[in-house]
Coordinates of C-alpha atoms in Angstrom, one line a residue:
X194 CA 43.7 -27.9 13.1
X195 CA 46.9 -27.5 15.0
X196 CA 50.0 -27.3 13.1
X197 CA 52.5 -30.3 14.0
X198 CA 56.2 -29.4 14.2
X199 CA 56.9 -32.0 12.4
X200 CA 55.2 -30.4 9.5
X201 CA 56.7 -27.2 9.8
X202 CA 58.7 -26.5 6.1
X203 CA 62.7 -26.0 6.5
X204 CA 63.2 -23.6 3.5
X205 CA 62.7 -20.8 5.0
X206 CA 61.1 -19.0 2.0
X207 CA 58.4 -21.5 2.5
X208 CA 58.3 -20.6 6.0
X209 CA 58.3 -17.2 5.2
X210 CA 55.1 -17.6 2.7
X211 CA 53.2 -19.9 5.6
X212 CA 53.4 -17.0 7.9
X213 CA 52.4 -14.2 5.7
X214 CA 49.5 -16.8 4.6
X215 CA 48.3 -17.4 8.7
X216 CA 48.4 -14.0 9.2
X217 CA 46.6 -13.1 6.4
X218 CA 43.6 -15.6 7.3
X219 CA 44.1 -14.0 10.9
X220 CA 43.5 -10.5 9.7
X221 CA 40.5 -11.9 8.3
X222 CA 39.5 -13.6 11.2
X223 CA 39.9 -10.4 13.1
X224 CA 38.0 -8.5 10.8
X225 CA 34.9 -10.8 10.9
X226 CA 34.8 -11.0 14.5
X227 CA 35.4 -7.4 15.1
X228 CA 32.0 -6.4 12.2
X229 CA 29.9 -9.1 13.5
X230 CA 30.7 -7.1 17.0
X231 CA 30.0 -3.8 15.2
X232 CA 26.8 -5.7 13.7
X233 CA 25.7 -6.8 17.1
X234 CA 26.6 -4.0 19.4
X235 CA 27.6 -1.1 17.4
X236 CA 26.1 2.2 16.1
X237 CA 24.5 1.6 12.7
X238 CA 25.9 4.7 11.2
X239 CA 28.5 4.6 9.1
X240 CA 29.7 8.4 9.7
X241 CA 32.8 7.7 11.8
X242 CA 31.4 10.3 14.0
X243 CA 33.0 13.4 12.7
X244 CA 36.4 12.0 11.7
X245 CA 38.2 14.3 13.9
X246 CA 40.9 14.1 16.6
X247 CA 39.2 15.2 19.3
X248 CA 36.0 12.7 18.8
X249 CA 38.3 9.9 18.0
X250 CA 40.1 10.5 21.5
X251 CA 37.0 10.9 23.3
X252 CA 35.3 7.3 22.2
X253 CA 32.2 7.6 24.1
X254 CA 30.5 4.9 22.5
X255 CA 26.3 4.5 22.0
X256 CA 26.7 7.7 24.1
X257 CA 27.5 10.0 20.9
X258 CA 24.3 11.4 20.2
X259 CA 23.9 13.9 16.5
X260 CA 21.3 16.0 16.8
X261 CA 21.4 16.2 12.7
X262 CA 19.6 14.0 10.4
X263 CA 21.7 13.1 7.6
X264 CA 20.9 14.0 3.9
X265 CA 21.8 10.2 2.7
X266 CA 20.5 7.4 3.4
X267 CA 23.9 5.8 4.5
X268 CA 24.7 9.4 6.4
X269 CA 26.9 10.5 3.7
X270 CA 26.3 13.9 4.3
X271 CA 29.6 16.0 4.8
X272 CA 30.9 15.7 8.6
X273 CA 31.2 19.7 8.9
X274 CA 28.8 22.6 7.6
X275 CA 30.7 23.9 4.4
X276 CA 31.5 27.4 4.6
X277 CA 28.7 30.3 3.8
X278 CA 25.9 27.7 4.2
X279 CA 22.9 28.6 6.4
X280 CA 21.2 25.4 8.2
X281 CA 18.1 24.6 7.4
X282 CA 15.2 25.8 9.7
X283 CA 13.8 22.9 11.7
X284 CA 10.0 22.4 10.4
X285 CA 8.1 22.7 13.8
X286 CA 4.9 23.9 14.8
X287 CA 5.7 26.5 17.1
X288 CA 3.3 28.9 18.1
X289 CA 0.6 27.8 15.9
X290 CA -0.7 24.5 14.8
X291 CA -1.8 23.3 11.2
X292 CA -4.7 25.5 9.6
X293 CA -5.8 22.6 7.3
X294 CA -7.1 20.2 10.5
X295 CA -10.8 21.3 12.1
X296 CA -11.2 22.8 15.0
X297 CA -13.5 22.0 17.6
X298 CA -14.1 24.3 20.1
X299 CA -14.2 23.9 24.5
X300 CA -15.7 26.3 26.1
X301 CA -14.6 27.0 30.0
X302 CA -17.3 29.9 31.4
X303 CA -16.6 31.1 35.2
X304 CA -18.6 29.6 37.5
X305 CA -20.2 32.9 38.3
X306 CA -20.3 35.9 36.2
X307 CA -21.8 38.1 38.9
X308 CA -19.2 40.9 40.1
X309 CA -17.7 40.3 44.0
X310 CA -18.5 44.0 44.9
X311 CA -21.1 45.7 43.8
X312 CA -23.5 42.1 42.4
X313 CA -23.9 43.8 38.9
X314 CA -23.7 41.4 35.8
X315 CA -20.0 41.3 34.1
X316 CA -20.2 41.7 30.8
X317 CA -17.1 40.1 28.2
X318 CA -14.3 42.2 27.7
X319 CA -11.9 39.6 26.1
X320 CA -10.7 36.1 25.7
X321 CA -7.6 33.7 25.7
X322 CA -7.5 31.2 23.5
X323 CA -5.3 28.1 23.4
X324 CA -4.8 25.4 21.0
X325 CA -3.6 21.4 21.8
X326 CA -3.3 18.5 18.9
X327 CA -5.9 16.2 19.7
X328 CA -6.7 12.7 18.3
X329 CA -9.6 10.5 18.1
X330 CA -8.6 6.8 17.7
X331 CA -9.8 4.6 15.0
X332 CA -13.4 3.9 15.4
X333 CA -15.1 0.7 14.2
X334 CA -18.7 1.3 12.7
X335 CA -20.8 -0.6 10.3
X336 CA -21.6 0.6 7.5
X337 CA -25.5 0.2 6.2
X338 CA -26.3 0.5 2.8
X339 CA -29.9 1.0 2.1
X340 CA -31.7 0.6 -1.3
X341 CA -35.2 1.8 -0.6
X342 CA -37.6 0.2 -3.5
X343 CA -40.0 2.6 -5.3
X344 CA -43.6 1.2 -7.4
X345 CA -46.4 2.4 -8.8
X346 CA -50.0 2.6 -7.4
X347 CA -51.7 2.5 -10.9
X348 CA -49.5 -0.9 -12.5
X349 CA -47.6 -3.7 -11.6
X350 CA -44.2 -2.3 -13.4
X351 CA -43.1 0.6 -12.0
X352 CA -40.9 -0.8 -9.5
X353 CA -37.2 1.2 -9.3
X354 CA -34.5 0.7 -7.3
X355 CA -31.0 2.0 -7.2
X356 CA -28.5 -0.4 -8.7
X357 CA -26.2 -1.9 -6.0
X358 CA -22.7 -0.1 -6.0
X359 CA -19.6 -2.6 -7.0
X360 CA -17.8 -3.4 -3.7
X361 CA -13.4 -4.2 -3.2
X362 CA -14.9 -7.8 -1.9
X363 CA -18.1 -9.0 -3.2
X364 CA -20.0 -10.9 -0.3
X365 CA -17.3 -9.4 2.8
X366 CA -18.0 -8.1 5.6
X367 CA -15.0 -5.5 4.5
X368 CA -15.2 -2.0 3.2
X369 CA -12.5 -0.4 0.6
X370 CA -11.7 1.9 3.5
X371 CA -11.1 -0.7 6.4
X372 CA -9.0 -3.2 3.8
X373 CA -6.9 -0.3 2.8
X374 CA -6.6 0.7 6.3
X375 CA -4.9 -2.8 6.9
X376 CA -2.8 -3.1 3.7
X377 CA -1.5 0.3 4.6
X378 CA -0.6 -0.6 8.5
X379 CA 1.3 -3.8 6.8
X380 CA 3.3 -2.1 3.7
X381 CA 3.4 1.4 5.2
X382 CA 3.7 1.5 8.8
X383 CA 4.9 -2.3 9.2
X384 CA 2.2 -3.3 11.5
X385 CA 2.4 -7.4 10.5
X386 CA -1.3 -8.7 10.4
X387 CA -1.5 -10.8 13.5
X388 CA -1.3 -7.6 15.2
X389 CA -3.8 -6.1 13.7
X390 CA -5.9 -8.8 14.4
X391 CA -5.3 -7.9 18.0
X392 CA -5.8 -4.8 17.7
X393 CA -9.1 -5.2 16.3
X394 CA -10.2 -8.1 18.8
X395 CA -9.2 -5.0 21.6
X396 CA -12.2 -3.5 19.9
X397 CA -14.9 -5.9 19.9
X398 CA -14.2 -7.3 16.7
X399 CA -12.6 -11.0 16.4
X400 CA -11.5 -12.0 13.1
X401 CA -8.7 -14.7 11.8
X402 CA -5.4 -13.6 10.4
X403 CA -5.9 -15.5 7.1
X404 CA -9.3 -13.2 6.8
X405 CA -7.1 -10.2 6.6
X406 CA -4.7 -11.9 4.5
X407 CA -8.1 -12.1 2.1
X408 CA -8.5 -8.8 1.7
X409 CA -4.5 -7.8 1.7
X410 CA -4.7 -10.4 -1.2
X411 CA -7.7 -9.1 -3.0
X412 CA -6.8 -5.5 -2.8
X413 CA -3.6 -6.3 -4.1
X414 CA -5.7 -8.2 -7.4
X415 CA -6.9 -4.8 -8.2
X416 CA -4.3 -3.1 -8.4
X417 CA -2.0 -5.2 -10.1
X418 CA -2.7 -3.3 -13.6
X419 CA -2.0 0.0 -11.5
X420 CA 1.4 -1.5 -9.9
X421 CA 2.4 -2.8 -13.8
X422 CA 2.0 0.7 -15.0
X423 CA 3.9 2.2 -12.3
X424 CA 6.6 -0.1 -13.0
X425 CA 7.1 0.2 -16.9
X426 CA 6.8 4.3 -16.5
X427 CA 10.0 3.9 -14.7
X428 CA 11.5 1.3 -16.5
X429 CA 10.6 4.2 -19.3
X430 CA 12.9 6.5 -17.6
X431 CA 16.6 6.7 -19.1
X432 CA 18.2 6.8 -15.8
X433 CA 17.3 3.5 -13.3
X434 CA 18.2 3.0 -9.6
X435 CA 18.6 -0.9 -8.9
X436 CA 18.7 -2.6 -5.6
X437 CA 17.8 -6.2 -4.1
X438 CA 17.5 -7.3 -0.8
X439 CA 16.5 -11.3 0.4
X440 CA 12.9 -12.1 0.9
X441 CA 12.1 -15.5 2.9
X442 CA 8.8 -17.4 1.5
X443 CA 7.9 -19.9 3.7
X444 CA 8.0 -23.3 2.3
X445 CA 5.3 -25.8 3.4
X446 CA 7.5 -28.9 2.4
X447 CA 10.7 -27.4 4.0
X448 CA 11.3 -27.1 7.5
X449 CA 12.6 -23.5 6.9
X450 CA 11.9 -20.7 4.7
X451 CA 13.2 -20.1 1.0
X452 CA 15.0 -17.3 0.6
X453 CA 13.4 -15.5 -2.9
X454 CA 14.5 -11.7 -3.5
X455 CA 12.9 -8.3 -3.5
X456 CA 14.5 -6.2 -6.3
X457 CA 13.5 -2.3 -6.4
X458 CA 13.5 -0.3 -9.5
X459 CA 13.0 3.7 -8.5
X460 CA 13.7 6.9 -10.0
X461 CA 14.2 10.4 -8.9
X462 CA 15.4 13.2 -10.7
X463 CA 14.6 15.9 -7.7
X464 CA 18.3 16.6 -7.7
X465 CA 18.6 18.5 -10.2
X466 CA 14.8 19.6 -11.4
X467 CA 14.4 16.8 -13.8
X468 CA 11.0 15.9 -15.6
X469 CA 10.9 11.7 -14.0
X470 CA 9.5 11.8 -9.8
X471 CA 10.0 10.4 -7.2
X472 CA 8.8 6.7 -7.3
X473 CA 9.5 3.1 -6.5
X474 CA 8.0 -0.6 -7.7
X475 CA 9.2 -3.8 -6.3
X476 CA 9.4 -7.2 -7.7
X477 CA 9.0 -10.6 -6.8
X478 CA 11.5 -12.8 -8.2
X479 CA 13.0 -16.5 -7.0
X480 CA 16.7 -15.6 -7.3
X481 CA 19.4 -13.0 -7.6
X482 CA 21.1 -14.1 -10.6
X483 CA 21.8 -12.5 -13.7
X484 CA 18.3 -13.8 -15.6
X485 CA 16.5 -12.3 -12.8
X486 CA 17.3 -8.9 -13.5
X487 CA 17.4 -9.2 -17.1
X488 CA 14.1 -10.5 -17.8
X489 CA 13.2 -7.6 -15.7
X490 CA 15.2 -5.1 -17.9
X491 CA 14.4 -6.4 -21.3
X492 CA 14.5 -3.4 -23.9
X493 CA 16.0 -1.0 -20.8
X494 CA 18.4 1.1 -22.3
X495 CA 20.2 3.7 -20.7
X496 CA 21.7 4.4 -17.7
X497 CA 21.6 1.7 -14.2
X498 CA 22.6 3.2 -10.9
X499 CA 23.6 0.0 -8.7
X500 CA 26.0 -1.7 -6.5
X501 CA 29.1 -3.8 -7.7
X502 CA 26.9 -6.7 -7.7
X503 CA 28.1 -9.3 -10.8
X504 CA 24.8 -9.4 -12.2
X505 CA 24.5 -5.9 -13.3
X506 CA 27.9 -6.0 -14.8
X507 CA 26.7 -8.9 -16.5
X508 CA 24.0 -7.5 -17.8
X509 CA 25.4 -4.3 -19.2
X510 CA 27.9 -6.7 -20.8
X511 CA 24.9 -8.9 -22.5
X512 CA 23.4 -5.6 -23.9
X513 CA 26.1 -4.5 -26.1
X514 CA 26.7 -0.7 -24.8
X515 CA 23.1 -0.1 -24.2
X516 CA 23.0 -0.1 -20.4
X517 CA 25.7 2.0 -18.8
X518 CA 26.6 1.9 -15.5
X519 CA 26.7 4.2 -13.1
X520 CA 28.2 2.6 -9.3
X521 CA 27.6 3.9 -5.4
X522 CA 30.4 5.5 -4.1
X523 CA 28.8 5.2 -0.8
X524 CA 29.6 1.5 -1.3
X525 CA 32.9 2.0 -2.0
X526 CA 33.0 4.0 1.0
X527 CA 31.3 2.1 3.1
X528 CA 34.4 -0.6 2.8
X529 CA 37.1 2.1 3.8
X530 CA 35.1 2.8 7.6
X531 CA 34.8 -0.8 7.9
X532 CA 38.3 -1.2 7.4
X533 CA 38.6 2.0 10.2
X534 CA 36.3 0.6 12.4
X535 CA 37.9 -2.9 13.3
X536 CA 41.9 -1.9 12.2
X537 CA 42.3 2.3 12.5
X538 CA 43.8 2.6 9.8
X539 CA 45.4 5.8 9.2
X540 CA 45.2 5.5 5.1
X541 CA 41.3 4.1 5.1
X542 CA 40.6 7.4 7.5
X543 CA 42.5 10.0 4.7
X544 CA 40.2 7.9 1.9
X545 CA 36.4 8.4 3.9
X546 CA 37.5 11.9 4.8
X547 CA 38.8 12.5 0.7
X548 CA 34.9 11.2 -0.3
X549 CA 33.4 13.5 2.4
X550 CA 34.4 16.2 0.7
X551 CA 33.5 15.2 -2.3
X552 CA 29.7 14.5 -0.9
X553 CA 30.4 18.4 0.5
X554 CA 30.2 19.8 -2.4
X555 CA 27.5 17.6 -3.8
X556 CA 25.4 18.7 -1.3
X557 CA 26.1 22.3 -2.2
X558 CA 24.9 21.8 -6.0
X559 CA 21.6 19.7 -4.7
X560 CA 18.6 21.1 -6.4
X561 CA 21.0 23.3 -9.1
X562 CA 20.2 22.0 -12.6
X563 CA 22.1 19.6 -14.4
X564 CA 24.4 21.8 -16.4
X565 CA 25.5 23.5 -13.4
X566 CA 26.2 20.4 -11.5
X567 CA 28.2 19.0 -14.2
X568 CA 30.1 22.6 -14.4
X569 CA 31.1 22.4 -10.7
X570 CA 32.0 18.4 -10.5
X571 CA 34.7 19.0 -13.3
X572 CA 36.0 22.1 -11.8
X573 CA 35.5 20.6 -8.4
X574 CA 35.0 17.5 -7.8
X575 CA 37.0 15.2 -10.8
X576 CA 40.5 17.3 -9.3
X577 CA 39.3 15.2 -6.0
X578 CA 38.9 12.0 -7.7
X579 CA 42.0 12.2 -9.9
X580 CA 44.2 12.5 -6.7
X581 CA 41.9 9.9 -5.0
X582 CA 42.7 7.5 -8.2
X583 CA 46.4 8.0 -7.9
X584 CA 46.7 7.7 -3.9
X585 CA 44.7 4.7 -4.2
X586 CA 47.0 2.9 -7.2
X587 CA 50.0 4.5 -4.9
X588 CA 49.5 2.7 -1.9
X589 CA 47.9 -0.6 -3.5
X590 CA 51.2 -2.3 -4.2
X591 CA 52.7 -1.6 -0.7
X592 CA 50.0 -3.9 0.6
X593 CA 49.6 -7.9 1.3
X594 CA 47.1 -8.5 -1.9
X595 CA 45.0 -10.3 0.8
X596 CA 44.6 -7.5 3.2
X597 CA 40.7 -6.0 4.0
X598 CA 42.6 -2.4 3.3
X599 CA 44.2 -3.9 -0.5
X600 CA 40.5 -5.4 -1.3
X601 CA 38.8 -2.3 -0.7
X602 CA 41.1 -0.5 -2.4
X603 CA 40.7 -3.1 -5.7
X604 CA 37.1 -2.5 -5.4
X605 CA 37.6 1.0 -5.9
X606 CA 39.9 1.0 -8.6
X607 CA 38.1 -1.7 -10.8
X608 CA 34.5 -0.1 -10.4
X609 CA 36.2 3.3 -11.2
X610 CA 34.3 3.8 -14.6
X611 CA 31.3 3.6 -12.9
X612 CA 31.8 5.4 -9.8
X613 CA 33.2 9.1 -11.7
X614 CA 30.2 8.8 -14.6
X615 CA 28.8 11.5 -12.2
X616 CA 31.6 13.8 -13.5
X617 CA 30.4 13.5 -17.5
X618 CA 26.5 13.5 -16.5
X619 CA 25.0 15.9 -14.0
X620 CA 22.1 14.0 -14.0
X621 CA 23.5 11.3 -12.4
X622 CA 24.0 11.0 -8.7
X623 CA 26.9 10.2 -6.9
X624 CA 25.5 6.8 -5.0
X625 CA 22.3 4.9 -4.7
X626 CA 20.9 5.9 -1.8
X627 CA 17.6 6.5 -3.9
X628 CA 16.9 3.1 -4.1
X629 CA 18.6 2.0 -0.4
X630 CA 16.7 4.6 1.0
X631 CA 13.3 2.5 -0.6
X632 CA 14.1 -0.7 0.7
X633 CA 14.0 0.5 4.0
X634 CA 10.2 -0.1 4.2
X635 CA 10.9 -3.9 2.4
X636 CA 13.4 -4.4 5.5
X637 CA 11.3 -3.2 8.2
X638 CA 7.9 -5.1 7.5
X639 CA 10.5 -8.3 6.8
X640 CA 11.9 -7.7 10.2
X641 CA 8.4 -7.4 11.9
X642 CA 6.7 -10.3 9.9
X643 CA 9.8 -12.2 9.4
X644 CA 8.7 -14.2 6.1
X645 CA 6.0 -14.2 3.6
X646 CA 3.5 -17.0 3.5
X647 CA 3.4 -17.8 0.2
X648 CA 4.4 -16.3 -3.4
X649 CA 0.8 -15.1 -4.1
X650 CA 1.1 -13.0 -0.5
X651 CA 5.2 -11.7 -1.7
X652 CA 3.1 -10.8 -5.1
X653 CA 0.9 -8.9 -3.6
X654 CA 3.2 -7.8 -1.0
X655 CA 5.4 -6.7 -4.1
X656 CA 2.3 -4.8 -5.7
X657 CA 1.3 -2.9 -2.3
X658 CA 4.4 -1.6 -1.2
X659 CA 5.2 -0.4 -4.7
X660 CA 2.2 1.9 -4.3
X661 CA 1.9 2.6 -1.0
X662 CA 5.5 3.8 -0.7
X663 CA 5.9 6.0 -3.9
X664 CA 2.6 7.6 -1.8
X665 CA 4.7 8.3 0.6
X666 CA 7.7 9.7 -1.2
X667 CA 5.2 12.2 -2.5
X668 CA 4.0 13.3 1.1
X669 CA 0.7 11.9 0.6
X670 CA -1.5 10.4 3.2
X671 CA -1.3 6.8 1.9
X672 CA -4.7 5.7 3.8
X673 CA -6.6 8.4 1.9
X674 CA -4.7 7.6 -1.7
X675 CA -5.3 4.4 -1.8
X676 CA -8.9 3.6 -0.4
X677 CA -10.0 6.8 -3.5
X678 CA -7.8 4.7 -5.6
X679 CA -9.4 1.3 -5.0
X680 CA -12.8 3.1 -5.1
X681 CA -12.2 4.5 -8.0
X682 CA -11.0 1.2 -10.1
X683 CA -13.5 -1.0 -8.3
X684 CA -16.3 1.4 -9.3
X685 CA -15.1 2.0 -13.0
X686 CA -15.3 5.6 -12.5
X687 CA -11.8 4.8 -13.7
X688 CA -11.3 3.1 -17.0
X689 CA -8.1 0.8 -17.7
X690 CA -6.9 3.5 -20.2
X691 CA -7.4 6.4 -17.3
X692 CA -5.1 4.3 -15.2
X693 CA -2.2 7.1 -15.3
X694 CA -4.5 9.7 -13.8
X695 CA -4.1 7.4 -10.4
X696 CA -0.4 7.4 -10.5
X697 CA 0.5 9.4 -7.1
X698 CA 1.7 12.3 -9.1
X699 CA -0.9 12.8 -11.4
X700 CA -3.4 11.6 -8.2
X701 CA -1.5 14.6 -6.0
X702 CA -1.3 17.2 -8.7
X703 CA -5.1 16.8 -9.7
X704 CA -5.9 17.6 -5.4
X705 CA -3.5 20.8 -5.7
X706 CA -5.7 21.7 -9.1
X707 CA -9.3 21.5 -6.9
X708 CA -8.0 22.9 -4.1
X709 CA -6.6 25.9 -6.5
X710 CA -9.9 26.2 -8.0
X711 CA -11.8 25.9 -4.9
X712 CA -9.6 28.8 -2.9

């Protein structure tokens, strides 16, 4: 609304405060219409480019191209090569393709083997040989299972037959192979169903979404005792990565879709050579809040790496010392190049390029053990963060409190516990990009199927991706890992007790075992 003159204050220290107050909501204003722009049209990195003069001059847009993939998830991965370190070899299948795929063989013979001068027969004095990656699409087949009957000429018992083999479905038309096929296209490659179903129907075979829904459904009943274990083994480990991202369940009895929340537990000790792998489980939950995450905590002690969400804090408070912890800096960042991107500010820009090199040398130490890590952040790193701390509480108070550039600033100062624990533990990591970097599949099949039907099909969406995806971080070929798997719990070769050998890294290291034995 308009301001009337009328209205206008004399004292002109009231004046004084209305202005500093409309331009403070203006800044805002800018702000939000310049990151919804950045949202909208913008690069998704968050790298600022390189963060040097000559890049920031040229400003060439979406036509900045990095041939580099980033380390991070959130490209935090230090703008320059440090000194002394040698780039990593591309891995590219030059000159020679994979040994482990079959071969099969084309022939090409002349069309005469006779010579042109004198008529005699050539005979082979060599060959070239050439090599192309071929595919074969998916084929379709049925699969007939045949139980021939066998009696006995002299009585009337003898009769045997082989017992019928346990199936995913009892009484489908499905094999485990073609339902883990589709679970895996969903959770894995984000291929929503009513795709597949025209994908299928492209191949003769016409079936109804809510039939593949079915089987997505019943697989996901069989391994629920699989996905439970998966989850308590890392809620077992004394360091936690934490993350939640919205879900939307669609509501029959609303004319929209409830928002309900994924949240991700994970764990990776990689790093630094530590005994916990890589893995991930989501869960299901109706809210964010503080219950949420505590009922899925309860007994958890050590340390959490999350975000400055409230409920964590809140949680670490209701748990007496037992939880500790540990913040993103990347979030932190991540505020200071938003505050570059729509103002240029000249003191955000001397922050993101302080925290590059501190991700610099953390990507130095990657893969050294603990010990050493923890030796080079205090001689390295905590001098960084000291100077980072006073620059920070330096410039604060010459700020309007309501400024973008003072808020990010407070959020760095009052999470600063959390975000320098990496400097007393070289076990823990410096963001959590572990976690971010596993809800990337959880925000690509919720951008491609846009809601979940129900909270059964979030359930078992929960339970599929959880496996599926720590498949994946273990650079396994998730169609083969989980139709054994679902063989093998569907056919009880696998007892309830035995469920740990199916884990993907006790499932990988028992294929390196055969193969060992078998070379």
């Amino acid at each position: 609304m308009a301001i009337r003159p009328d209205a206008l204050p004399t004292d002109p220290s009231a004046l004084t405060e209305m202005v500093l107050a409309l331009d403070a909501e203006n800044e805002k204003l800018r702000v939000a219409m310049q990151t919804l722009k950045e949202m909208i049209f913008g690069k998704r990195s968050e790298r600022l480019a390189v963060l040097v003069d000559k890049q920031l001059a040229l400003e060439l847009g979406d036509l900045e191209t990095d041939a580099t993939l980033p380390v991070q998830a959130n490209d935090d991965a230090p703008a320059a090569k440090p000194p002394g370190k040698v780039r990593k070899k591309a891995r590219r299948n030059i000159g020679a393709l994979p040994k482990h795929l079959p071969r099969c063989e084309q022939r090409l013979e002349p069309e005469a083997t006779a010579c042109p001068c004198c008529r005699g027969q050539l005979h082979k004095i060599g060959e070239d040989v050439s090599e192309v990656l071929d595919i074969i699409p998916a084929i379709l087949r049925v699969l007939r299972t045949i139980r021939p009957k066998y009696g006995c000429r002299s009585c009337t018992d003898g009769v045997v037959q082989a017992k019928v083999l346990p199936r995913l479905i009892e009484s489908g038309m499905a094999s485990t192979a073609l339902v883990s096929h589709v679970a895996v296209s969903k959770f894995a490659w984000y291929l929503p169903l009513y795709r597949q179903v025209q994908i299928l129907a492209g191949q003769g075979v016409h079936l109804d979404r809510a039939t593949l829904a079915g089987w997505v459904k019943r697989a996901a009943w069989w391994l629920r005792s699989l996905y439970e274990l998966q989850l308590r083994t890392i809620q077992a480990s004394p360091r936690v990565f934490c993350d939640e991202t919205p879900m939307p369940v669609l509501d029959p009895g609303r004319h929209r879709p409830r928002i309900c929340q994924f949240w991700a537990h994970a764990m990776d000790d990689r790093p630094w050579g530590g005994p916990s792998p890589p893995a991930v489980a989501y869960v299901f939950a109706d809210g964010r809040g503080t219950e949420e995450i505590a009922g899925q905590l309860k007994g958890f002690s050590g340390i959490l790496q999350v975000d400055g969400y409230a409920a964590y804090k809140a949680l670490a408070r209701g748990h007496g010392g037992a939880i500790q912890l540990a913040f993103c800096l990347a979030h932190a960042r991540r505020k200071f190049v938003e505050v570059y991107k729509t103002m240029q500010s000249p003191f955000a820009r001397e922050v993101i390029e302080r925290l590059q090199a501190v991700y610099a040398i953390e990507a130095e130490i990657r893969g050294s053990s603990a010990e050493q890590r923890l030796a080079v952040r205090r001689t390295r790193s905590a001098p960084l963060m000291a100077a980072l701390k006073a620059r920070l509480t330096e410039t604060v108070d010459q700020l309007f409190s309501q400024s973008k550039l003072a808020e990010a600033i407070n959020y760095a100062l009052n999470h600063r516990d959390g975000l320098t624990l990496f400097l007393s533990d070289g076990r823990v990591e410096v963001d959590s990009n572990t976690v971010e970097r596993s809800m990337r599949p959880i925000a690509m099949g919720r951008r491609n199927s846009l809601f979940s039907g129900s909270e059964d099909g979030a359930e078992s969406w929960a339970i599929l991706a959880s496996i599926v995806n720590t498949a994946k971080l273990h650079d396994l070929d998730p169609q083969a890992y989980l139709a054994d798997v679902l063989e093998r719990i569907v056919s009880g070769r696998t007892k309830s007790h035995q469920l740990h050998e199916l884990l993907a890294w006790s499932w990988k290291a028992a294929r390196q075992r055969i193969a060992q034995a078998a070379a």
